[in-house]
Coordinates of C-alpha atoms in Angstrom, one line a residue:
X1 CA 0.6 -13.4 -3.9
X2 CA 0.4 -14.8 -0.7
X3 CA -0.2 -18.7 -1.2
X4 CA 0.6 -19.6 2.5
X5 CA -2.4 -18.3 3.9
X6 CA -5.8 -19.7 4.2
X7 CA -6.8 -16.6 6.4
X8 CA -6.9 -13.5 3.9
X9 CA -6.1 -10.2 6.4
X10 CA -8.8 -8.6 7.5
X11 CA -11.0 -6.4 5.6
X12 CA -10.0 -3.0 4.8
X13 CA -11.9 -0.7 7.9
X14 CA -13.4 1.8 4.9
X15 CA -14.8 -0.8 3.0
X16 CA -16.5 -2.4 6.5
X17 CA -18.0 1.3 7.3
X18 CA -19.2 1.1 4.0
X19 CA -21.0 -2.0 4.5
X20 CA -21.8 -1.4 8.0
X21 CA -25.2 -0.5 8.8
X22 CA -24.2 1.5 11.9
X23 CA -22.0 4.0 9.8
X24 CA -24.2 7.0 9.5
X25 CA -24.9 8.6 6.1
X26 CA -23.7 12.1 6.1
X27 CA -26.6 14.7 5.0
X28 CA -26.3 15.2 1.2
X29 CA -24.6 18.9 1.2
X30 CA -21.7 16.7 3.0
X31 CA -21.8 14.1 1.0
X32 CA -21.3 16.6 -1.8
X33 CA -18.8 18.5 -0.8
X34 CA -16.8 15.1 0.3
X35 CA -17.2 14.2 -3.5
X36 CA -15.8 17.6 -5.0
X37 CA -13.1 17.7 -2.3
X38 CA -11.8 14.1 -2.6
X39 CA -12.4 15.0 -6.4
X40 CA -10.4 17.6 -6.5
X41 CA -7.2 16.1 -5.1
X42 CA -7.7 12.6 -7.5
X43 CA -7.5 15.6 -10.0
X44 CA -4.3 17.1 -9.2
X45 CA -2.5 13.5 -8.9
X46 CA -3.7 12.5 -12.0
X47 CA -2.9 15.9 -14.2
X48 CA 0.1 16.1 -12.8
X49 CA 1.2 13.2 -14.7
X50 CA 0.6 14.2 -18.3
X51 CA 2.1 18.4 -17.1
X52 CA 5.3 16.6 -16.3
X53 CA 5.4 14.5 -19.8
X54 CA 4.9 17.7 -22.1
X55 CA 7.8 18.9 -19.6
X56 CA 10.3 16.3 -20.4
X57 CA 11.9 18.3 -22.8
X58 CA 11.8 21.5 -21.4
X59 CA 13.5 19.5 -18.4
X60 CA 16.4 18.8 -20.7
X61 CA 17.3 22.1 -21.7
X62 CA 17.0 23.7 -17.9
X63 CA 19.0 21.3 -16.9
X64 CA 22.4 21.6 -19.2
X65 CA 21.0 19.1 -22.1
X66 CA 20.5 16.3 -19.2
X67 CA 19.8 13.1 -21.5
X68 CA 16.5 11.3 -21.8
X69 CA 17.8 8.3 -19.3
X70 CA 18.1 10.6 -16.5
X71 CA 15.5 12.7 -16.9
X72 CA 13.2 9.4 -17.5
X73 CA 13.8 9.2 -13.7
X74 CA 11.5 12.5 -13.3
X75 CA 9.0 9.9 -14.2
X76 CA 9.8 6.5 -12.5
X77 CA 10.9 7.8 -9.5
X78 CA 7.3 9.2 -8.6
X79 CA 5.8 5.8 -10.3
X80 CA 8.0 3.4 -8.6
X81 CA 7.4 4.7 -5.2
X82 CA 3.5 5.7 -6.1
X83 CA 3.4 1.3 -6.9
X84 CA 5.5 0.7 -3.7
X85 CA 4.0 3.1 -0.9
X86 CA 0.0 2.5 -2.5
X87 CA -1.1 -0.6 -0.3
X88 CA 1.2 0.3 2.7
X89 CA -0.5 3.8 3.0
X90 CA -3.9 2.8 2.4
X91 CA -3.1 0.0 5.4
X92 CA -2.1 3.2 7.6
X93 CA -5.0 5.1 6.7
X94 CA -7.2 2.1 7.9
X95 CA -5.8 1.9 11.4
X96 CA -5.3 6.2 11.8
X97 CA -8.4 7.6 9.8
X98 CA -8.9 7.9 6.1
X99 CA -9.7 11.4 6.5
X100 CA -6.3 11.9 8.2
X101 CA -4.7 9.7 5.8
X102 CA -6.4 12.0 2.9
X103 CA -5.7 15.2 4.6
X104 CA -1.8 14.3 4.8
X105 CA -1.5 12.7 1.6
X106 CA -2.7 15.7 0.7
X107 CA -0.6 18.0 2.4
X108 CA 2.8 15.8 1.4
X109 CA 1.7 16.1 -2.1
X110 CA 1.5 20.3 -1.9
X111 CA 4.5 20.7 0.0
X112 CA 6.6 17.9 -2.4
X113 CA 5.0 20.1 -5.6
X114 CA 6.7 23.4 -4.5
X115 CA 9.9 21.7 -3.7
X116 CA 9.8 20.4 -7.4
X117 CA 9.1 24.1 -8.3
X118 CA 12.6 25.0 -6.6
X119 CA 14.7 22.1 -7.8
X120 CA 18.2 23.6 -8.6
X121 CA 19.2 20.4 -10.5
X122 CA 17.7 16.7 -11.5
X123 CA 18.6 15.1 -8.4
X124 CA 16.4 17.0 -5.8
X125 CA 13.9 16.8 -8.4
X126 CA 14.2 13.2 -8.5
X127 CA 13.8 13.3 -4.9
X128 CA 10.9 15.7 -4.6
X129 CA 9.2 13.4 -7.4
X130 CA 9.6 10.7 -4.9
X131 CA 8.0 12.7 -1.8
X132 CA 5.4 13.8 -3.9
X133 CA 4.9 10.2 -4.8
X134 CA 4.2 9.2 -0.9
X135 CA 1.6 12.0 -0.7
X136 CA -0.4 10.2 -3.8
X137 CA 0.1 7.2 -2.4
X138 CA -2.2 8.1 1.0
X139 CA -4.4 10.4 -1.2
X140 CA -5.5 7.8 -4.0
X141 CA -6.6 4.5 -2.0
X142 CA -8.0 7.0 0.9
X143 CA -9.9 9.1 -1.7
X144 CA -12.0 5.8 -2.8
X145 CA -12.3 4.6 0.5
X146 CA -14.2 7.8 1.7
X147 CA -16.2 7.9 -1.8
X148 CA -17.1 4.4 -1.0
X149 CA -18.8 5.6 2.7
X150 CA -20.9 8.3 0.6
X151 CA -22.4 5.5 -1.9
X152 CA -25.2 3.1 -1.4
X153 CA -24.3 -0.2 -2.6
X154 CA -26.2 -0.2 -6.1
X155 CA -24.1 2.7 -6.7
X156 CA -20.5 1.4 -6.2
X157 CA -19.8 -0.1 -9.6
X158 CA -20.7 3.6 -10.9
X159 CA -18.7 5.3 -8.5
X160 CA -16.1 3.3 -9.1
X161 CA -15.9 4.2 -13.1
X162 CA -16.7 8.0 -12.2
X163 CA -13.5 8.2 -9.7
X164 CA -11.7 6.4 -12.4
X165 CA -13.4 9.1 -15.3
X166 CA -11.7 11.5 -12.8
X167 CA -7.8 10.4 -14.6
X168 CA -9.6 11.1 -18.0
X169 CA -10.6 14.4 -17.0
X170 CA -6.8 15.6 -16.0
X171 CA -5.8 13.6 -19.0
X172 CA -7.5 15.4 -21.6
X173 CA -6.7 19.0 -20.0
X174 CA -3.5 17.7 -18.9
X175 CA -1.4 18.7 -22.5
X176 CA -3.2 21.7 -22.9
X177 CA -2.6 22.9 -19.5
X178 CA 1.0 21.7 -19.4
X179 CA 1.9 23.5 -22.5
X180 CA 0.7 26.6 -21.5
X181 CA 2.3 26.1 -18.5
X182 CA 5.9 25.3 -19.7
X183 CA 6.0 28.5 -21.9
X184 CA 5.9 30.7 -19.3
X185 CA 8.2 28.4 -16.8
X186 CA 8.5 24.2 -16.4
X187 CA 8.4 25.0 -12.5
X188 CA 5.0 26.0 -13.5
X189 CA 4.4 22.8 -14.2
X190 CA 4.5 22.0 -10.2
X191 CA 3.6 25.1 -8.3
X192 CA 0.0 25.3 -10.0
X193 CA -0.9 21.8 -7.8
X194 CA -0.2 24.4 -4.4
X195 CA -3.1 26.2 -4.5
X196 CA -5.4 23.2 -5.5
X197 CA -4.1 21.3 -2.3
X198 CA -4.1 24.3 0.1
X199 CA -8.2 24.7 -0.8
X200 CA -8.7 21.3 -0.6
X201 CA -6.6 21.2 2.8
X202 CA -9.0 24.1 4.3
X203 CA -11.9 22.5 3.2
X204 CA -11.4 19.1 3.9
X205 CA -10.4 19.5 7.4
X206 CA -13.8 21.1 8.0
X207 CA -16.3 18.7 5.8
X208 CA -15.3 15.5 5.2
X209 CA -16.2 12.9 7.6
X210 CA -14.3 11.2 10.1
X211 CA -14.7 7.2 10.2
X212 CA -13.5 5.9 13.3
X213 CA -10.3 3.9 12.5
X214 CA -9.7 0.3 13.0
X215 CA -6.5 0.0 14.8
X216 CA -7.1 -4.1 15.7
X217 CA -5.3 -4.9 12.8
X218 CA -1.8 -6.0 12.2
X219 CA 0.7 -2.7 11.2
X220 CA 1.8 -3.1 7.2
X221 CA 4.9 -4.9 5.7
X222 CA 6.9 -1.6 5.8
X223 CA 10.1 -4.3 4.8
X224 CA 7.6 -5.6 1.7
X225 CA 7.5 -2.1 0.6
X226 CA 10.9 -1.5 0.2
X227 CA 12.0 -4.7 -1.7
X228 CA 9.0 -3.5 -3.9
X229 CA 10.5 0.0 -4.6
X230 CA 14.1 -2.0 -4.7
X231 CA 13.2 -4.4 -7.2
X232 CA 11.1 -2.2 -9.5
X233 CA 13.8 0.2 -9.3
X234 CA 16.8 -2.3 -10.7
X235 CA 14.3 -3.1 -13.3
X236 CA 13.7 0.2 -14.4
X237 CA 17.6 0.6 -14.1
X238 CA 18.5 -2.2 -16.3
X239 CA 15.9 -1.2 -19.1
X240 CA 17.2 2.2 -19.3
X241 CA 20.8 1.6 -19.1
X242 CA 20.7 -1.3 -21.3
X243 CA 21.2 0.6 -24.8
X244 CA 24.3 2.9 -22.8
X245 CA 26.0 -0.5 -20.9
X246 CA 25.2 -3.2 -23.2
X247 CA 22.6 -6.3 -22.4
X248 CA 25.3 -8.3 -21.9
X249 CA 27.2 -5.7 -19.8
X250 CA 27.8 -6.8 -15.7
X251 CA 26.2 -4.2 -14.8
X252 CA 23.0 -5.1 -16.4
X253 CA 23.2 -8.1 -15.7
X254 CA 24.0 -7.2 -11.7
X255 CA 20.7 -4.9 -11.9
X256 CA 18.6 -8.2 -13.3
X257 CA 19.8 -10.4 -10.8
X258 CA 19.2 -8.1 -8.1
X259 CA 15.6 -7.5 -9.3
X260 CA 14.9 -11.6 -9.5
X261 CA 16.6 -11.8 -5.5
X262 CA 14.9 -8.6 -4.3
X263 CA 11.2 -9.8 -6.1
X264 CA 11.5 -13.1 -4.6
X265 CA 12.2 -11.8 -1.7
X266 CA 9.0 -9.4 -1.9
X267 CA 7.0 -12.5 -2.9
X268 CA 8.1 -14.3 0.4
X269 CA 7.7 -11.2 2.4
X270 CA 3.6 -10.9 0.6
X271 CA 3.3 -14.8 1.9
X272 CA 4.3 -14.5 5.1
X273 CA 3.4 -11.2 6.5
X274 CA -0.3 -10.7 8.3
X275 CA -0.4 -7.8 6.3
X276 CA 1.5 -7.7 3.2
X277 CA 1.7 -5.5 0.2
X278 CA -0.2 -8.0 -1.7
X279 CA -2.7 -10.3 -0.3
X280 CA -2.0 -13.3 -2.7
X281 CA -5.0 -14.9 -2.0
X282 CA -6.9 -11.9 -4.5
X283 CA -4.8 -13.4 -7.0
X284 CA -6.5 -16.7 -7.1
X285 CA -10.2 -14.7 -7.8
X286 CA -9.6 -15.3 -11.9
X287 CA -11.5 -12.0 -12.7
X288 CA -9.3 -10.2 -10.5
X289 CA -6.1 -11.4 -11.6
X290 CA -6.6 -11.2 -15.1
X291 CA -8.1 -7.8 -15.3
X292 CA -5.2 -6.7 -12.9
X293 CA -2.7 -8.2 -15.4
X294 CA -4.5 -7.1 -18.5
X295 CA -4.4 -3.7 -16.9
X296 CA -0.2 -3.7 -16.2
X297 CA 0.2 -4.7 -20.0
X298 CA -2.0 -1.7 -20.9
X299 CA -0.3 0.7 -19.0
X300 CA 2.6 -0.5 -20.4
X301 CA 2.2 0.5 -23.6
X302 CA -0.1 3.7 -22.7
X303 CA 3.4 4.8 -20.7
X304 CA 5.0 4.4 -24.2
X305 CA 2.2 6.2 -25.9
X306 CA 2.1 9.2 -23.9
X307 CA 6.3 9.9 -23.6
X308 CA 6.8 8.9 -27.3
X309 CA 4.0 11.5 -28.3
X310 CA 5.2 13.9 -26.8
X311 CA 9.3 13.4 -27.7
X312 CA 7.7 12.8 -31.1
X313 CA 6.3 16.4 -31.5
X314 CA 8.6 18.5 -29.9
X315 CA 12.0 16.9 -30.9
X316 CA 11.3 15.6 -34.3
X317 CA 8.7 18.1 -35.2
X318 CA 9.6 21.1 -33.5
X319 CA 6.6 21.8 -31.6
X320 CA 6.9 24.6 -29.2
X321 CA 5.4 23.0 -25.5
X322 CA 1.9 24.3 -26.3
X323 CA 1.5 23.3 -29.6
X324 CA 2.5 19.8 -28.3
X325 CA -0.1 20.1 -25.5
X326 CA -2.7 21.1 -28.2
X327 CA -1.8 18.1 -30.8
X328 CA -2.0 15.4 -27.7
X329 CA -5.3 16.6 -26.2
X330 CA -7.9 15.3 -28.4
X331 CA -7.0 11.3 -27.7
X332 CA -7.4 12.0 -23.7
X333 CA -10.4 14.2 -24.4
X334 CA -12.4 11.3 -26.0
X335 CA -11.7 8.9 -22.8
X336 CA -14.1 10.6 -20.2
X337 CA -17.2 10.4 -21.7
X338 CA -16.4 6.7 -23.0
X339 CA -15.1 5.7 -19.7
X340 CA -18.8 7.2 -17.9
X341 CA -21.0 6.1 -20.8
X342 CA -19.5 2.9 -22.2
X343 CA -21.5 0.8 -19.2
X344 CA -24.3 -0.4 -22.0
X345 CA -21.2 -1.6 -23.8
X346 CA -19.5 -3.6 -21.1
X347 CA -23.3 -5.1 -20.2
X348 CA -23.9 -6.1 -23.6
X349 CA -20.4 -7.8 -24.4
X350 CA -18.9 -8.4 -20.9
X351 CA -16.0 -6.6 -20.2
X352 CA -13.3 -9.0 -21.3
X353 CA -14.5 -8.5 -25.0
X354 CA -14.6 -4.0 -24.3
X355 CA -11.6 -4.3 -22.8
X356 CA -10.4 -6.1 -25.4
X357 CA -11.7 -4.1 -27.8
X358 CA -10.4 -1.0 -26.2
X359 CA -6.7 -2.6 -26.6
X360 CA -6.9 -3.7 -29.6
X361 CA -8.2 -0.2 -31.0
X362 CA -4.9 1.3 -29.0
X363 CA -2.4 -1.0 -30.9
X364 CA -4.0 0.1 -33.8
X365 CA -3.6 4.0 -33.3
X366 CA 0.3 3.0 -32.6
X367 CA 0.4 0.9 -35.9
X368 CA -0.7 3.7 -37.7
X369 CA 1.6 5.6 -36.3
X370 CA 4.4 3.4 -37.0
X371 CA 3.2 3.0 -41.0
X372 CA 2.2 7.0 -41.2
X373 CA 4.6 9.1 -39.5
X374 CA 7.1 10.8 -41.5
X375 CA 10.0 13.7 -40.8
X376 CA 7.9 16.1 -42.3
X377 CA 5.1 17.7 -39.8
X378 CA 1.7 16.4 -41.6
X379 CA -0.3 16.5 -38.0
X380 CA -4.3 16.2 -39.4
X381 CA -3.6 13.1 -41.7
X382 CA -1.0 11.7 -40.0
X383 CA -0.8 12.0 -36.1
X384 CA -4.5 13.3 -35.2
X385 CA -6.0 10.0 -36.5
X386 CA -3.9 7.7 -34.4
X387 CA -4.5 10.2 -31.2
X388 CA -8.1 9.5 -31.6
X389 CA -8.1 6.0 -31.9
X390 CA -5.8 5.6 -29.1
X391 CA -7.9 7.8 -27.0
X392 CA -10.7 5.6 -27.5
X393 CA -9.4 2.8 -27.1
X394 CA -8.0 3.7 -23.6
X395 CA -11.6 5.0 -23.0
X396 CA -13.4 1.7 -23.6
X397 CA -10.2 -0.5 -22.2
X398 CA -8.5 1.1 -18.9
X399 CA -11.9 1.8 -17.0
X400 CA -13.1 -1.4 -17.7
X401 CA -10.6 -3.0 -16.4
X402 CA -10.4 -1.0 -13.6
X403 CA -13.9 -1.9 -13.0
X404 CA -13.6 -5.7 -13.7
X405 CA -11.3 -5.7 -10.8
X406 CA -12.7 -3.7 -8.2
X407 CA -16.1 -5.6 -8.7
X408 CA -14.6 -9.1 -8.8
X409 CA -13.8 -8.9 -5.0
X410 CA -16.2 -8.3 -1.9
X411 CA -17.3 -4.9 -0.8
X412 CA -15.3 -5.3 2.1
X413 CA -11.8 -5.8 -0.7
X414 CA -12.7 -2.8 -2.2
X415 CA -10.5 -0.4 -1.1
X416 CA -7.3 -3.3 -1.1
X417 CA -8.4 -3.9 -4.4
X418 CA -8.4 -1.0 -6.0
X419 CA -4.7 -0.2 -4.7
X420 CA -3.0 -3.9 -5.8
X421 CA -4.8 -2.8 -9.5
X422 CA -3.5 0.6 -8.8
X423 CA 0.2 -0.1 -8.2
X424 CA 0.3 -3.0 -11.1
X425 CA -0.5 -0.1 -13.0
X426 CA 1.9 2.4 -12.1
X427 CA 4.8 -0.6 -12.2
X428 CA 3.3 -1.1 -16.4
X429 CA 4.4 2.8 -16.6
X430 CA 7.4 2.2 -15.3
X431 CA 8.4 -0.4 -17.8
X432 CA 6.8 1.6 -20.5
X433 CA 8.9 4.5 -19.8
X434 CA 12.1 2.7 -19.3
X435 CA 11.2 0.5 -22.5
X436 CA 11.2 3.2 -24.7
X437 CA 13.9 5.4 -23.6
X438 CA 15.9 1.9 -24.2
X439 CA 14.7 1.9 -27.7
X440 CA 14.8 5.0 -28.5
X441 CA 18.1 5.3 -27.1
X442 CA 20.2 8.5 -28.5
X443 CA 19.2 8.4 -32.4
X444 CA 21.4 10.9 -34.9
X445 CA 19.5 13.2 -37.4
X446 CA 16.0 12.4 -38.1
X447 CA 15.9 9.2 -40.0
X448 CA 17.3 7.7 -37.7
X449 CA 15.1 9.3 -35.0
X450 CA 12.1 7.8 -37.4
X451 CA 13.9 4.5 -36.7
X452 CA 14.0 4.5 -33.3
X453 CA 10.6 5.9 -32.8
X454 CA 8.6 3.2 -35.0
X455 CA 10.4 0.4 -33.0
X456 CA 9.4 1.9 -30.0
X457 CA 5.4 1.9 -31.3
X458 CA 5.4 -1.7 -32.8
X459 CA 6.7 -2.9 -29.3
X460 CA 3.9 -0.9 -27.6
X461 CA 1.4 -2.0 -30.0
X462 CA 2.4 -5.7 -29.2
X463 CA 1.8 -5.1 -25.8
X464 CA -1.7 -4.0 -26.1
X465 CA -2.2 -6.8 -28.2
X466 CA -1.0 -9.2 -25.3
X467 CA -3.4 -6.7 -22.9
X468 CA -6.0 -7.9 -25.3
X469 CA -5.4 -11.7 -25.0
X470 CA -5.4 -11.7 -21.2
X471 CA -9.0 -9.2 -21.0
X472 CA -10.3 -12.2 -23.3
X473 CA -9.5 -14.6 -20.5
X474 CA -11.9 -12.2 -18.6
X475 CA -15.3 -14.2 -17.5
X476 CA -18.8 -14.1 -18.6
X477 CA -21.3 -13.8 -17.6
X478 CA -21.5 -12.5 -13.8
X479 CA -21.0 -9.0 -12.1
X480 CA -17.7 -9.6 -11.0
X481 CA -16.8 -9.8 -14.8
X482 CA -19.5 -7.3 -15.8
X483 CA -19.2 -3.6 -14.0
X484 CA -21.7 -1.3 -15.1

């Protein structure tokens, strides 16, 4: 976003080891162990996502009936500061270590988990969400940085679509393992993430290896950050409050104004600073702008997808937590294999026409959806067919995307890259989630929850269709439009 600059900041340090041919190989038992440890903690990030949405409405009913609005926070709270903290903490890691910057993601992420565990109300699990946040926020751009030092180059593209296969993984055992979870106790939900992080604490301070860090560089737009988080935040404010206050109300219309001040204010910050949050000169390499885009309107609606599914099961159906779990989990169970193996795909078509494909197949899963779903619980010929189209449609469009952007920019933008795509993402899931609680608002009896809910998956279905049209923009032919 940076259009002031002719100088783009200097290379991320993991991406230059990378590249470097002084930085030493490790010996392949290293190298493998760096790959399960730094798998491991993408894991828990990622799965904790979908635990927490079967939770949602086990989260009302511990809580004293807490409404959807509030307890939508649960949610944007850890995404908004995930979006905000992602660049700024991948800056940090360059100058003090990305094995340091792992290792206390890491550690913040554990600790933040069993504070969620022993949250008395919503307000300190609010909070907790948000420090849990800040730990996934060193661990994600980190965790690629160091895969990135174990991979020749040839491999990167690959590697790239395997760490982003990771989120698949946790997404298709993420249901299952949530409902289980949230039978016995929602706090579940967060403790089981303790034990992962303590193992992969141990371990990691023993194998995974220590780049030396490249303090020359300017210190991160700490400022940039917070009008981030700010303006995101009175977004996400406005959206959900807007059914309860009115459109029209002052204070939605305070909490707009305030997020046009506070993101032009963010935009300056990204075009002055040596270091910004964004380096707006990625935004004027096409492929990686448009894929980056494509990929925010995506998440958009896959946010909407995955609350609506399961609010959809479990407070119009009656599903107990697991049976929700079990009824969600085939569409994320398709996406891993698609996202490894749909490289032939991409090569053959480009990936502006997969991706495209891929959104267009996740519209249609919602549309059916919207035209099938009744009051009455008919789950194989009714909600199982639009799970699996949706789940392949995220498998042939998110990692593509992903993809399209990480290899539109140098080797030595990798690891800024990936993080700018990152946090557009988690800023689409914050609008998806405040979207729908803002159409589905507080419906009365079940037709008028049928209502709601079809609203909620034509406007997500549109979305994917706009996804669609800007992954069509995508280039071809080329390897910055083509990952494989």
């Amino acid at each position: 976003m940076t259009v002031g600059k002719s100088n783009p900041p200097p290379p991320a340090p993991a991406a230059r080891a990378a590249a470097s041919p002084s930085a030493s190989a490790p010996s392949p038992p290293t190298s493998r162990a760096t790959v399960w440890i730094i798998s491991a903690g993408v894991f828990v990030v990622n799965l904790d996502l979908f635990i927490v949405n079967v939770a949602v409405p086990a989260l009302g009913d511990a809580f004293d009936g807490t409404s959807l609005a509030s307890l939508s926070w649960v949610l944007n709270a850890y995404a908004i500061v995930f979006a905000a903290l992602l660049v700024v903490a991948g800056r940090l890691a360059d100058r003090y270590g990305h094995r340091r910057g792992f290792l206390l993601g890491l550690a913040v992420f554990t600790v933040a988990s069993a504070l969620c565990a022993l949250a008395p109300g919503v307000g300190w699990l609010v909070a907790a969400r948000a420090l849990q946040a800040a730990g996934a926020a060193a661990l994600m751009p980190t965790s690629l940085a160091l895969l990135l030092v174990n991979t020749p180059a040839e491999r990167r593209p690959r590697a790239i679509r395997s760490w982003a296969a990771i989120g698949g993984i946790a997404a298709g055992l993420g249901p299952v393992v949530g409902g289980v979870l949230v039978e016995a106790d929602w706090r579940w939900v967060f403790l089981v993430n303790v034990p992962v992080g303590v193992i992969g604490l141990l371990m990691g301070a023993r194998l995974l290896p220590d780049a030396r860090p490249h303090r020359e560089g300017p210190f991160p737009d700490l400022v940039g950050a917070v009008l981030l988080t700010l303006a995101i935040g009175a977004l996400a404010l406005a959206l959900v409050k807007a059914d309860a206050w009115g459109w029209s109300s002052p204070r939605v219309l305070v909490a707009l104004v305030a997020t046009a001040v506070l993101a032009a204010g963010f935009w300056m910050r990204s075009a002055r600073h040596p270091a910004p949050v964004v380096e707006l000169p990625m935004l004027r390499t096409p492929v990686f702008a448009t894929a980056t885009l494509a990929a925010l309107l995506f998440t958009v609606a896959f946010a909407a997808m995955l609350l609506t599914s399961v609010l959809w099961c479990q407070q119009v159906w009656g599903y107990s937590a697991i049976r929700t779990g079990l009824a969600v989990a085939p569409g994320p169970l398709v996406v891993p294999a698609l996202a490894v193996l749909s490289g032939p795909v991409v090569r053959r078509l480009g990936a502006g026409r997969t991706a495209a494909v891929g959104c267009l197949l996740f519209a249609a899963g919602l549309a059916w959806w919207a035209v099938a779903l009744g009051t009455a619980p008919a789950y194989a010929s009714d909600f199982l067919p639009g799970m699996l189209v949706t789940g392949i449609g995220v498998g042939l469009a998110l990692p593509t995307l992903v993809g399209a952007a990480a290899a539109a920019l140098p080797p030595t933008r990798f690891a800024t890259g990936s993080a700018v795509t990152t946090m557009a993402r988690q800023t689409g899931s914050v609008l998806g989630v405040a979207l729908m609680v803002t159409l589905l608002g507080a419906p009365d009896g079940p037709g008028e929850a049928l209502d709601a809910f079809r609203h909620g998956w034509w406007a997500a279905a549109a979305t994917a269709v706009l996804a669609a049209v800007a992954a069509l923009t995508l280039r071809r032919p080329g390897a910055a439009s083509d990952p494989a």
